PDB file of C-alpha atoms in Angstrom:
ATOM      1  CA  VAL A 848      15.294  -6.147   1.103  1.00 82.00           C
ATOM      2  CA  GLN A 849      13.243  -6.315  -1.974  1.00 92.00           C
ATOM      3  CA  LEU A 850       9.270  -5.226  -2.609  1.00 95.00           C
ATOM      4  CA  VAL A 851       7.422  -5.793  -5.692  1.00 95.00           C
ATOM      5  CA  GLU A 852       4.340  -4.796  -6.235  1.00 96.00           C
ATOM      6  CA  SER A 853       1.558  -5.929  -8.570  1.00 96.00           C
ATOM      7  CA  GLY A 854      -1.968  -5.799  -9.915  1.00 97.00           C
ATOM      8  CA  GLY A 855      -2.259  -2.273 -11.299  1.00 96.00           C
ATOM      9  CA  GLY A 856      -3.973  -1.519 -14.476  1.00 97.00           C
ATOM     10  CA  SER A 857      -6.607   0.501 -16.109  1.00 97.00           C
ATOM     11  CA  VAL A 858     -10.155   0.338 -14.714  1.00 98.00           C
ATOM     12  CA  GLN A 859     -13.632   2.521 -15.537  1.00 98.00           C
ATOM     13  CA  VAL A 860     -15.028   4.394 -12.549  1.00 98.00           C
ATOM     14  CA  GLY A 861     -16.649   2.010 -10.165  1.00 98.00           C
ATOM     15  CA  GLY A 862     -14.327  -0.609 -10.655  1.00 98.00           C
ATOM     16  CA  SER A 863     -12.143  -2.949  -8.603  1.00 98.00           C
ATOM     17  CA  LEU A 864      -8.713  -3.592  -8.359  1.00 98.00           C
ATOM     18  CA  ARG A 865      -6.453  -5.430  -5.880  1.00 98.00           C
ATOM     19  CA  LEU A 866      -2.804  -4.593  -5.332  1.00 98.00           C
ATOM     20  CA  SER A 867      -0.338  -7.295  -3.709  1.00 98.00           C
ATOM     21  CA  CYS A 868       3.172  -6.541  -2.338  1.00 97.00           C
ATOM     22  CA  ALA A 869       5.459  -9.304  -1.970  1.00 95.00           C
ATOM     23  CA  ALA A 870       8.649  -8.811   0.108  1.00 91.00           C
ATOM     24  CA  SER A 871      11.872 -11.030  -0.038  1.00 86.00           C
ATOM     25  CA  GLY A 872      15.283 -10.759   1.046  1.00 81.00           C
ATOM     26  CA  ARG A 873      16.647 -11.040   3.930  1.00 76.00           C
ATOM     27  CA  THR A 874      15.175 -11.067   7.269  1.00 72.00           C
ATOM     28  CA  PHE A 875      14.222  -7.882   8.494  1.00 75.00           C
ATOM     29  CA  SER A 876      12.179  -5.940  10.958  1.00 82.00           C
ATOM     30  CA  ARG A 877       9.006  -4.747   9.898  1.00 86.00           C
ATOM     31  CA  TYR A 878       6.860  -2.978  12.618  1.00 93.00           C
ATOM     32  CA  ARG A 879       4.238  -1.658   9.919  1.00 95.00           C
ATOM     33  CA  MET A 880       3.702  -2.055   6.031  1.00 95.00           C
ATOM     34  CA  GLY A 881       2.034   0.212   4.316  1.00 97.00           C
ATOM     35  CA  TRP A 882       0.373   1.789   0.800  1.00 98.00           C
ATOM     36  CA  PHE A 883       1.249   5.285  -0.512  1.00 98.00           C
ATOM     37  CA  ARG A 884       0.464   6.355  -3.936  1.00 98.00           C
ATOM     38  CA  GLN A 885       1.327   9.866  -6.161  1.00 98.00           C
ATOM     39  CA  ALA A 886      -0.393  11.308  -8.757  1.00 97.00           C
ATOM     40  CA  PRO A 887       0.700  13.458 -11.427  1.00 93.00           C
ATOM     41  CA  GLY A 888       1.890  16.698 -10.084  1.00 95.00           C
ATOM     42  CA  LYS A 889       1.154  15.623  -6.581  1.00 97.00           C
ATOM     43  CA  GLU A 890       3.166  14.921  -3.323  1.00 98.00           C
ATOM     44  CA  ARG A 891       3.629  11.207  -2.606  1.00 98.00           C
ATOM     45  CA  GLU A 892       0.101  10.553  -0.289  1.00 98.00           C
ATOM     46  CA  PHE A 893      -0.492   8.103   2.677  1.00 98.00           C
ATOM     47  CA  VAL A 894      -2.887   5.944   1.892  1.00 98.00           C
ATOM     48  CA  ALA A 895      -3.487   2.477   4.089  1.00 98.00           C
ATOM     49  CA  ALA A 896      -0.917   0.962   6.513  1.00 98.00           C
ATOM     50  CA  ILE A 897      -1.118  -2.688   8.879  1.00 97.00           C
ATOM     51  CA  ARG A 898       0.650  -3.100  11.877  1.00 96.00           C
ATOM     52  CA  TRP A 899       2.226  -6.432  10.855  1.00 91.00           C
ATOM     53  CA  SER A 900       2.236  -8.194  14.149  1.00 90.00           C
ATOM     54  CA  LEU A 901      -1.092  -6.815  15.869  1.00 90.00           C
ATOM     55  CA  GLY A 902      -3.030  -6.306  12.346  1.00 90.00           C
ATOM     56  CA  THR A 903      -3.754  -2.873  13.632  1.00 96.00           C
ATOM     57  CA  ILE A 904      -5.246  -1.227  10.372  1.00 98.00           C
ATOM     58  CA  SER A 905      -5.036   2.749   9.588  1.00 98.00           C
ATOM     59  CA  TYR A 906      -6.428   4.538   6.219  1.00 98.00           C
ATOM     60  CA  ALA A 907      -6.363   7.873   4.798  1.00 98.00           C
ATOM     61  CA  ASP A 908     -10.100   9.410   4.953  1.00 98.00           C
ATOM     62  CA  SER A 909      -9.913   9.516   1.503  1.00 98.00           C
ATOM     63  CA  VAL A 910      -9.925   6.234   0.755  1.00 98.00           C
ATOM     64  CA  LYS A 911     -12.215   5.068   4.052  1.00 98.00           C
ATOM     65  CA  GLY A 912     -14.620   2.532   3.308  1.00 98.00           C
ATOM     66  CA  ARG A 913     -13.488   1.471  -0.161  1.00 98.00           C
ATOM     67  CA  PHE A 914     -10.067   0.177   0.038  1.00 98.00           C
ATOM     68  CA  THR A 915      -8.950  -2.342   2.469  1.00 98.00           C
ATOM     69  CA  ILE A 916      -5.205  -3.226   3.459  1.00 98.00           C
ATOM     70  CA  SER A 917      -4.557  -7.125   4.274  1.00 97.00           C
ATOM     71  CA  LYS A 918      -1.787  -9.503   4.891  1.00 95.00           C
ATOM     72  CA  ASP A 919      -0.659 -12.643   4.511  1.00 93.00           C
ATOM     73  CA  ASN A 920       2.327 -13.468   6.764  1.00 89.00           C
ATOM     74  CA  ALA A 921       2.832 -17.031   5.629  1.00 89.00           C
ATOM     75  CA  LYS A 922       3.329 -15.343   2.192  1.00 91.00           C
ATOM     76  CA  ASP A 923       5.313 -11.644   3.615  1.00 91.00           C
ATOM     77  CA  THR A 924       2.403 -10.065   1.420  1.00 94.00           C
ATOM     78  CA  VAL A 925       0.377  -7.263   1.788  1.00 97.00           C
ATOM     79  CA  TYR A 926      -2.957  -6.513   0.110  1.00 98.00           C
ATOM     80  CA  LEU A 927      -4.911  -3.561  -1.034  1.00 98.00           C
ATOM     81  CA  GLN A 928      -8.167  -3.983  -2.418  1.00 98.00           C
ATOM     82  CA  MET A 929      -9.511  -1.432  -3.894  1.00 98.00           C
ATOM     83  CA  ASN A 930     -13.551  -0.781  -4.629  1.00 98.00           C
ATOM     84  CA  SER A 931     -15.364   1.816  -5.916  1.00 98.00           C
ATOM     85  CA  LEU A 932     -12.561   3.626  -7.639  1.00 98.00           C
ATOM     86  CA  LYS A 933     -12.471   6.838  -8.386  1.00 98.00           C
ATOM     87  CA  PRO A 934     -10.420   9.212 -11.166  1.00 96.00           C
ATOM     88  CA  GLU A 935      -8.718  10.764  -8.399  1.00 97.00           C
ATOM     89  CA  ASP A 936      -7.650   7.344  -7.329  1.00 98.00           C
ATOM     90  CA  THR A 937      -5.504   7.717 -10.487  1.00 98.00           C
ATOM     91  CA  ALA A 938      -1.869   7.526  -9.195  1.00 98.00           C
ATOM     92  CA  VAL A 939       1.269   5.027  -8.987  1.00 98.00           C
ATOM     93  CA  TYR A 940       0.606   3.195  -5.927  1.00 98.00           C
ATOM     94  CA  TYR A 941       3.575   2.251  -3.942  1.00 98.00           C
ATOM     95  CA  CYS A 942       4.538   0.030  -0.960  1.00 97.00           C
ATOM     96  CA  ALA A 943       6.900   0.533   2.248  1.00 97.00           C
ATOM     97  CA  VAL A 944       7.865  -1.028   5.046  1.00 95.00           C
ATOM     98  CA  GLN A 945       8.249   0.485   8.318  1.00 94.00           C
ATOM     99  CA  SER A 946      11.277  -1.001  10.451  1.00 91.00           C
ATOM    100  CA  PHE A 947      10.103  -0.042  13.878  1.00 92.00           C
ATOM    101  CA  GLN A 948       8.066   2.181  15.713  1.00 92.00           C
ATOM    102  CA  GLY A 949       8.601   5.592  15.386  1.00 90.00           C
ATOM    103  CA  SER A 950      11.024   5.289  12.162  1.00 91.00           C
ATOM    104  CA  ARG A 951      10.454   6.736   8.571  1.00 94.00           C
ATOM    105  CA  TYR A 952       9.449   3.712   6.105  1.00 95.00           C
ATOM    106  CA  ASP A 953      12.766   2.375   5.000  1.00 92.00           C
ATOM    107  CA  TYR A 954      11.796   0.607   2.350  1.00 94.00           C
ATOM    108  CA  TRP A 955       9.873   1.378  -0.926  1.00 97.00           C
ATOM    109  CA  GLY A 956       8.932  -0.559  -3.786  1.00 97.00           C
ATOM    110  CA  GLN A 957       9.068   0.319  -7.525  1.00 96.00           C
ATOM    111  CA  GLY A 958       5.232   1.098  -7.594  1.00 97.00           C
ATOM    112  CA  THR A 959       2.705   0.230 -10.039  1.00 97.00           C
ATOM    113  CA  GLN A 960       0.454   2.069 -11.664  1.00 98.00           C
ATOM    114  CA  VAL A 961      -3.615   2.427 -11.255  1.00 98.00           C
ATOM    115  CA  THR A 962      -5.565   4.466 -13.872  1.00 98.00           C
ATOM    116  CA  ILE A 963      -9.378   4.941 -13.599  1.00 98.00           C
ATOM    117  CA  SER A 964     -11.003   6.291 -16.350  1.00 95.00           C
ATOM    118  CA  SER A 965     -14.463   8.165 -16.480  1.00 88.00           C
TER     119      SER A 965
END
């Protein structure tokens, strides 16, 4: 299973970016896909997640109203639309797959850098 993130970059405060995470490889169970981020010197934190079958969505409080997670089942891709970006959104963003309800996130992408400048 391979997860490949793309869409990161550098933008100014208030700007927008759209991250993509494409899944490929052998057929695998996919209960939920999520986005996480890790800023320098900080622990990795949850950003958003979407249940693959039902589409149920959850967000971290810090991104509610600014970020939108979505998916394209046909393309095996999950997206993270990020608007009204702030300097504190600067981090490496990772997508991950939770294979089963209650399991850990089993598969991780390599990450994509997002830098917000003021």
